[in-house]
Short mmCIF file of C-alpha atoms in Angstrom, two decimals:
data_model
loop_
_atom_site.label_atom_id
_atom_site.label_comp_id
_atom_site.label_asym_id
_atom_site.label_seq_id
_atom_site.Cartn_x
_atom_site.Cartn_y
_atom_site.Cartn_z
CA MET A 24 8.95 -12.82 -14.37
CA LEU A 25 11.34 -15.37 -12.98
CA VAL A 26 14.78 -13.96 -12.25
CA PHE A 27 17.85 -15.85 -11.10
CA TRP A 28 19.29 -15.20 -7.67
CA ARG A 29 22.99 -15.52 -7.57
CA THR A 30 25.05 -13.34 -5.22
CA ILE A 31 23.14 -10.81 -3.13
CA VAL A 32 25.37 -8.03 -1.87
CA LEU A 33 24.95 -4.59 -0.39
CA ALA A 34 27.91 -2.28 -0.23
CA LEU A 35 29.32 1.20 -0.65
CA TRP A 36 28.46 3.79 -3.28
CA LEU A 37 30.84 4.92 -6.01
CA PRO A 38 29.84 8.12 -7.84
CA VAL A 39 29.45 7.79 -11.59
CA LEU A 40 31.13 10.79 -13.12
CA ALA A 41 28.85 11.17 -16.10
CA GLY A 42 25.10 11.19 -16.13
CA THR A 43 22.59 12.60 -13.68
CA MET A 44 18.86 12.34 -13.47
CA ALA A 45 16.53 14.92 -14.97
CA CYS A 46 14.29 16.76 -12.55
CA ALA A 47 11.24 14.74 -11.58
CA SER A 48 7.68 15.92 -11.73
CA GLU A 49 5.69 15.81 -8.51
CA GLY A 50 4.85 12.28 -7.40
CA LYS A 51 6.73 9.09 -8.12
CA GLY A 52 5.22 8.24 -11.47
CA ILE A 53 5.89 4.94 -13.21
CA VAL A 54 9.52 4.00 -13.83
CA TYR A 55 10.20 1.68 -16.77
CA VAL A 56 12.72 0.61 -19.40
CA SER A 57 12.51 1.96 -22.95
CA GLU A 58 14.53 0.96 -26.00
CA GLU A 59 13.25 4.01 -27.89
CA ASP A 60 16.71 5.36 -28.71
CA GLY A 61 18.16 1.99 -29.69
CA ASN A 62 19.57 1.44 -26.22
CA ALA A 63 17.73 0.24 -23.12
CA GLU A 64 17.36 3.23 -20.77
CA ILE A 65 15.37 4.05 -17.64
CA TYR A 66 12.47 6.51 -17.92
CA VAL A 67 9.74 7.82 -15.63
CA VAL A 68 6.28 8.63 -16.98
CA ASP A 69 3.57 10.66 -15.27
CA PRO A 70 0.44 8.47 -15.36
CA GLU A 71 -1.82 11.52 -15.61
CA SER A 72 -0.09 13.71 -18.19
CA GLY A 73 1.93 11.08 -20.04
CA ASP A 74 5.04 13.27 -19.77
CA SER A 75 8.27 11.30 -19.34
CA TYR A 76 11.96 11.88 -18.71
CA ALA A 77 15.15 9.80 -18.84
CA VAL A 78 16.75 8.87 -15.53
CA ASP A 79 20.29 8.28 -16.79
CA SER A 80 21.44 9.56 -20.18
CA ARG A 81 24.85 7.89 -20.48
CA PRO A 82 24.84 6.61 -24.08
CA SER A 83 27.11 3.62 -23.51
CA SER A 84 25.08 2.11 -20.70
CA THR A 85 22.39 -0.55 -21.07
CA GLU A 86 19.85 -0.34 -18.25
CA SER A 87 17.16 -2.59 -16.81
CA SER A 88 15.18 -3.65 -13.73
CA PRO A 89 14.27 -0.25 -12.22
CA ARG A 90 12.88 -0.12 -8.69
CA TRP A 91 11.64 2.83 -6.64
CA SER A 92 12.87 3.20 -3.09
CA PRO A 93 10.00 2.96 -0.58
CA ASP A 94 9.87 6.73 -0.05
CA GLY A 95 10.19 7.55 -3.75
CA THR A 96 13.42 9.51 -3.42
CA TYR A 97 15.67 7.05 -5.28
CA ILE A 98 15.56 4.61 -8.18
CA ALA A 99 17.78 1.53 -8.18
CA PHE A 100 18.46 -0.11 -11.53
CA VAL A 101 20.90 -2.29 -13.45
CA SER A 102 23.46 -0.50 -15.62
CA GLY A 103 26.42 -1.52 -17.78
CA GLU A 104 26.99 -4.14 -20.43
CA PRO A 105 26.46 -7.92 -20.35
CA GLY A 106 29.29 -9.47 -18.38
CA ASN A 107 29.83 -6.27 -16.39
CA LEU A 108 26.42 -5.18 -15.12
CA HIS A 109 26.20 -3.28 -11.85
CA ILE A 110 23.53 -1.77 -9.64
CA ALA A 111 23.15 2.00 -9.97
CA VAL A 112 21.04 4.39 -7.89
CA ALA A 113 19.69 7.78 -8.97
CA SER A 114 17.97 10.40 -6.84
CA SER A 115 14.51 11.39 -7.99
CA ASP A 116 15.19 15.13 -7.65
CA GLY A 117 18.32 15.02 -9.84
CA LYS A 118 20.43 16.75 -7.19
CA GLU A 119 22.79 13.82 -6.67
CA PRO A 120 25.00 12.04 -9.21
CA VAL A 121 24.02 8.58 -10.34
CA ARG A 122 25.88 6.18 -8.06
CA ARG A 123 26.87 2.55 -8.28
CA LEU A 124 27.36 -0.21 -5.75
CA ALA A 125 30.82 -1.69 -5.15
CA SER A 126 32.23 -4.65 -3.30
CA SER A 127 33.46 -4.35 0.26
CA GLU A 128 37.00 -3.96 -1.08
CA GLY A 129 35.94 -0.75 -2.80
CA THR A 130 36.06 -1.95 -6.40
CA ALA A 131 33.16 -2.93 -8.58
CA SER A 132 32.26 -6.61 -8.40
CA ALA A 133 32.94 -8.62 -11.53
CA GLY A 134 30.11 -10.39 -13.29
CA ASN A 135 26.49 -9.43 -13.71
CA GLN A 136 24.55 -7.78 -10.90
CA GLU A 137 20.79 -7.77 -11.43
CA SER A 138 17.33 -7.40 -9.90
CA PRO A 139 17.74 -4.79 -7.13
CA ARG A 140 15.23 -4.98 -4.29
CA TRP A 141 14.84 -2.40 -1.52
CA ASP A 142 13.82 -3.41 1.97
CA ALA A 143 10.81 -1.68 3.51
CA ASP A 144 12.67 1.27 5.05
CA GLY A 145 15.06 1.83 2.14
CA GLY A 146 18.16 1.07 4.19
CA GLN A 147 19.15 -2.10 2.34
CA ILE A 148 19.21 -3.28 -1.25
CA ALA A 149 19.34 -6.91 -2.28
CA TYR A 150 20.47 -7.78 -5.77
CA VAL A 151 21.56 -10.71 -7.91
CA THR A 152 25.15 -11.32 -8.97
CA ASP A 153 26.41 -14.09 -11.22
CA MET A 154 30.12 -14.06 -10.39
CA ASP A 155 32.76 -16.70 -11.21
CA GLY A 156 30.03 -19.22 -11.97
CA HIS A 157 29.18 -19.47 -8.27
CA SER A 158 26.12 -18.32 -6.37
CA ASP A 159 26.15 -16.89 -2.86
CA VAL A 160 23.75 -14.58 -1.07
CA TYR A 161 24.90 -11.50 0.83
CA VAL A 162 23.14 -8.63 2.58
CA ALA A 163 24.60 -5.42 4.01
CA SER A 164 23.10 -2.28 5.50
CA HIS A 165 23.58 1.04 3.80
CA ASN A 166 22.49 4.47 4.97
CA ILE A 167 21.90 6.43 1.78
CA GLY A 168 21.84 9.72 3.63
CA ASP A 169 25.35 9.57 5.06
CA GLY A 170 26.85 7.32 2.36
CA GLU A 171 28.43 4.95 4.86
CA PRO A 172 28.52 1.35 3.65
CA GLY A 173 27.59 -1.68 5.67
CA SER A 174 29.65 -4.85 5.87
CA PRO A 175 28.25 -7.58 3.59
CA VAL A 176 26.88 -10.63 5.39
CA ARG A 177 26.91 -13.99 3.66
CA ILE A 178 23.40 -15.43 3.59
CA SER A 179 23.84 -18.61 1.56
CA SER A 180 26.57 -21.07 0.71
CA GLY A 181 27.15 -24.15 -1.40
CA ASP A 182 26.86 -24.82 -5.12
CA THR A 183 23.10 -24.36 -5.50
CA GLU A 184 21.39 -21.66 -7.53
CA GLU A 185 19.39 -18.99 -5.71
CA PHE A 186 16.46 -17.30 -7.43
CA LEU A 187 14.69 -14.02 -6.91
CA GLY A 188 13.07 -13.55 -3.51
CA ASP A 189 11.56 -10.83 -1.38
CA TRP A 190 12.02 -8.97 1.88
CA SER A 191 9.50 -9.40 4.68
CA PRO A 192 7.59 -6.15 5.32
CA ASP A 193 9.37 -5.65 8.64
CA GLY A 194 12.79 -6.29 7.11
CA GLN A 195 13.48 -9.19 9.47
CA TRP A 196 13.58 -11.94 6.84
CA LEU A 197 14.61 -12.63 3.29
CA VAL A 198 12.77 -15.34 1.37
CA PHE A 199 14.36 -16.89 -1.71
CA SER A 200 14.12 -20.03 -3.80
CA ARG A 201 16.88 -22.50 -4.41
CA ARG A 202 17.73 -25.23 -6.86
CA GLY A 203 20.45 -27.83 -6.71
CA GLY A 204 18.95 -31.22 -5.94
CA GLU A 205 15.91 -32.61 -4.19
CA GLU A 206 17.18 -31.71 -0.73
CA ALA A 207 18.09 -28.15 -1.61
CA GLN A 208 15.23 -26.96 -3.81
CA GLY A 209 12.26 -25.00 -2.53
CA LEU A 210 11.68 -21.75 -0.66
CA TRP A 211 14.08 -20.77 2.09
CA LEU A 212 14.06 -18.14 4.80
CA ARG A 213 16.95 -16.35 6.46
CA ASN A 214 17.40 -13.13 8.39
CA PRO A 215 19.72 -10.39 7.06
CA ALA A 216 22.30 -11.17 9.76
CA GLY A 217 23.02 -14.47 8.04
CA VAL A 218 21.66 -16.77 10.76
CA ASN A 219 18.47 -18.78 11.36
CA LEU A 220 18.11 -20.53 8.01
CA PHE A 221 14.76 -22.28 7.53
CA GLN A 222 13.47 -24.36 4.64
CA LEU A 223 9.83 -23.50 3.95
CA THR A 224 9.01 -25.79 1.00
CA SER A 225 10.70 -28.53 -1.00
CA GLY A 226 8.95 -28.20 -4.36
CA ASN A 227 10.01 -26.56 -7.61
CA ASP A 228 8.95 -23.19 -6.20
CA LEU A 229 9.86 -19.76 -7.55
CA ALA A 230 9.15 -16.02 -7.37
CA PRO A 231 8.03 -15.66 -3.73
CA VAL A 232 6.42 -12.31 -2.84
CA TRP A 233 5.45 -11.32 0.68
CA SER A 234 2.02 -9.82 1.42
CA PRO A 235 2.17 -6.23 2.73
CA ASP A 236 0.86 -7.33 6.14
CA GLY A 237 3.43 -10.13 6.38
CA ASP A 238 0.78 -12.82 6.85
CA ALA A 239 1.31 -14.75 3.58
CA ILE A 240 3.77 -15.43 0.79
CA ALA A 241 2.49 -15.93 -2.75
CA PHE A 242 4.71 -17.97 -5.04
CA VAL A 243 4.78 -19.93 -8.28
CA ARG A 244 5.02 -23.73 -8.20
CA ASN A 245 6.13 -25.61 -11.29
CA VAL A 246 4.60 -29.09 -11.45
CA ASP A 247 5.24 -31.20 -14.55
CA GLY A 248 6.06 -28.11 -16.59
CA ASN A 249 2.96 -26.12 -15.63
CA ARG A 250 3.14 -23.10 -13.34
CA ASP A 251 0.42 -22.29 -10.79
CA ILE A 252 0.16 -19.81 -7.92
CA TYR A 253 0.17 -20.94 -4.29
CA LEU A 254 0.00 -19.31 -0.87
CA LEU A 255 2.32 -20.04 2.02
CA LEU A 256 0.98 -19.33 5.53
CA PRO A 257 2.50 -19.83 8.99
CA GLU A 258 0.50 -22.24 11.16
CA ASP A 259 1.42 -20.42 14.37
CA ASP A 260 0.14 -16.86 13.94
CA ASP A 261 2.95 -14.85 12.30
CA ASP A 262 5.85 -17.12 13.28
CA TRP A 263 7.54 -18.14 10.04
CA ARG A 264 10.10 -20.23 11.91
CA GLY A 265 7.56 -22.94 12.71
CA PRO A 266 5.34 -25.16 10.54
CA VAL A 267 3.81 -23.59 7.45
CA LYS A 268 0.79 -24.40 5.30
CA VAL A 269 0.90 -24.54 1.50
CA GLU A 270 -2.43 -23.78 -0.19
CA PRO A 271 -3.17 -23.70 -3.93
CA LEU A 272 -4.66 -20.37 -5.00
CA ILE A 273 -4.71 -20.35 -8.81
CA ALA A 274 -4.55 -23.48 -10.93
CA SER A 275 -5.34 -23.92 -14.62
CA PRO A 276 -4.14 -26.17 -17.45
CA GLU A 277 -1.95 -23.31 -18.68
CA ALA A 278 0.66 -21.18 -16.91
CA ASP A 279 -0.26 -18.76 -14.11
CA HIS A 280 2.59 -16.57 -12.88
CA SER A 281 3.90 -13.09 -11.96
CA PRO A 282 1.86 -12.55 -8.76
CA ALA A 283 1.93 -9.09 -7.16
CA TRP A 284 0.12 -8.07 -3.97
CA ALA A 285 -2.16 -5.07 -3.78
CA PRO A 286 -1.33 -2.65 -0.95
CA ASP A 287 -4.38 -3.91 1.00
CA GLY A 288 -2.77 -7.35 1.29
CA ASP A 289 -5.97 -9.13 0.22
CA THR A 290 -5.76 -9.02 -3.58
CA LEU A 291 -3.28 -10.46 -6.06
CA VAL A 292 -2.80 -9.39 -9.65
CA TYR A 293 -1.17 -11.99 -11.87
CA VAL A 294 -0.70 -13.19 -15.44
CA SER A 295 -2.53 -16.23 -16.80
CA GLU A 296 -2.14 -17.95 -20.15
CA ARG A 297 -5.31 -20.02 -19.74
CA ASN A 298 -6.94 -18.46 -22.81
CA GLY A 299 -4.03 -19.02 -25.14
CA ASN A 300 -2.07 -15.83 -24.54
CA PRO A 301 -0.95 -13.92 -21.44
CA GLU A 302 -3.72 -11.81 -19.89
CA ILE A 303 -3.98 -10.02 -16.55
CA TYR A 304 -6.27 -11.19 -13.75
CA VAL A 305 -6.95 -10.29 -10.12
CA VAL A 306 -8.12 -12.59 -7.34
CA GLU A 307 -9.19 -11.99 -3.75
CA THR A 308 -7.21 -14.25 -1.44
CA ASP A 309 -9.68 -14.10 1.47
CA ASP A 310 -12.85 -15.35 -0.28
CA ASP A 311 -14.01 -17.94 -2.78
CA ASN A 312 -14.88 -15.58 -5.63
CA PRO A 313 -13.43 -16.60 -9.01
CA PRO A 314 -10.58 -14.58 -10.54
CA LEU A 315 -11.54 -11.45 -12.47
CA ARG A 316 -10.05 -11.03 -15.92
CA LEU A 317 -8.88 -7.46 -16.52
CA THR A 318 -7.50 -7.54 -20.08
CA THR A 319 -9.07 -9.16 -23.14
CA ASN A 320 -7.26 -9.00 -26.46
CA GLU A 321 -5.07 -11.07 -28.74
CA ALA A 322 -1.91 -9.32 -27.58
CA GLU A 323 0.42 -10.29 -24.75
CA ASP A 324 -0.35 -8.41 -21.52
CA SER A 325 2.18 -8.87 -18.74
CA GLN A 326 4.27 -7.40 -15.89
CA PRO A 327 1.42 -5.94 -13.80
CA VAL A 328 2.30 -3.63 -10.88
CA TRP A 329 0.04 -1.78 -8.45
CA SER A 330 -0.10 1.94 -7.82
CA PRO A 331 0.84 2.88 -4.24
CA ASP A 332 -2.82 3.54 -3.37
CA GLY A 333 -4.04 0.27 -4.90
CA LYS A 334 -6.49 2.01 -7.23
CA HIS A 335 -4.62 1.41 -10.50
CA ILE A 336 -2.46 -1.19 -12.23
CA ALA A 337 0.32 -0.48 -14.72
CA PHE A 338 1.25 -3.20 -17.19
CA VAL A 339 2.96 -3.94 -20.49
CA SER A 340 0.95 -4.74 -23.62
CA ASP A 341 2.08 -5.78 -27.10
CA LEU A 342 -1.21 -4.54 -28.54
CA HIS A 343 0.51 -1.86 -30.62
CA GLY A 344 3.78 -3.62 -31.41
CA GLU A 345 6.87 -4.33 -29.37
CA GLY A 346 5.42 -3.40 -25.99
CA GLU A 347 4.05 -0.22 -24.44
CA ILE A 348 3.24 0.88 -20.90
CA PHE A 349 -0.48 0.98 -20.09
CA VAL A 350 -2.43 1.84 -16.96
CA MET A 351 -5.94 0.82 -15.87
CA ASP A 352 -8.21 1.00 -12.87
CA ALA A 353 -7.99 -1.92 -10.46
CA ASP A 354 -11.19 -3.42 -11.91
CA GLY A 355 -9.81 -3.35 -15.47
CA SER A 356 -11.71 -0.28 -16.60
CA ASN A 357 -10.32 2.96 -18.04
CA GLN A 358 -7.33 1.37 -19.80
CA GLN A 359 -4.96 4.01 -21.17
CA ARG A 360 -1.76 3.84 -23.15
CA LEU A 361 1.03 5.91 -21.61
CA THR A 362 3.97 5.41 -23.99
CA HIS A 363 3.85 5.92 -27.75
CA ASN A 364 6.84 4.76 -29.77
CA ASP A 365 7.87 1.92 -32.04
CA ALA A 366 10.36 0.54 -29.53
CA ARG A 367 9.94 -1.88 -26.66
CA ASP A 368 8.91 -0.44 -23.28
CA HIS A 369 8.81 -2.80 -20.32
CA SER A 370 9.63 -3.53 -16.64
CA PRO A 371 7.36 -0.94 -14.95
CA ASP A 372 7.50 -0.16 -11.24
CA TRP A 373 5.20 2.25 -9.43
#
């Protein structure tokens, strides 16, 4: 899914007076968005039992884009109403109030904040803000344990649009894509301190995701209206500041998108529309074997995410209506439906 980057900010926590998280079952489970009660809310489902619980029960809040912290103790998500969306964080044990991020001045930022992303150690969150019709990128450290905020650092400037990116596994770099003219577009790299800006590509490139070992970046390139998946590799060992190689990985007459790395760093799951509707595939990036198709039906299958051990894949399927959460083994076998309602369930994270 392609998501706009606008302002990326990290800042202090403000407790939300109403709404705390229900006690979690053992293990992280799969967090997702459900519109079961007529309002988009965050839930967690146990992939073995199918039991689920709501993360935040405030009735007036619309929620989206849930993300587990790396250690599974917190969930970051978007909460609020269009025009005033903010990033909220809930603890997985329910012992802390749901909290929200605020600007460095101590008041909630105006505009829409979206797409939270944790860095590898859980000390920083990047997110998207569309504020005052202008896009800037910020990063700030935050220690969740002591609640002390970090000072936001401006990462980007100008009148271009920044799109969703990813943290490097070691937390030293942030990769993002940019639009705003031939000279500005492409993938860019900058460290969280706001220095050392490097342009990696100059194409119509989107949705970069870093491999777990830090050796490659998978991304989507849009050429003449068709999206394909490419790999970006540094020519000099692991030094991303020098020359890089761009290699096509998946190309078909129809769209290929939504790449996600397996924990082993060798396999990508992605969505392809080459057979007329979105289906889920996997491909090994270190050999010449053809992609393996995992889902085969007339429904739309999308939003694949890996389990932490790399043995399973959760995804969304419209097979039974609006969209339900499914899980399958990494080879496409043993597909099971986890959610059962007439509403739309989507945006899983594991």
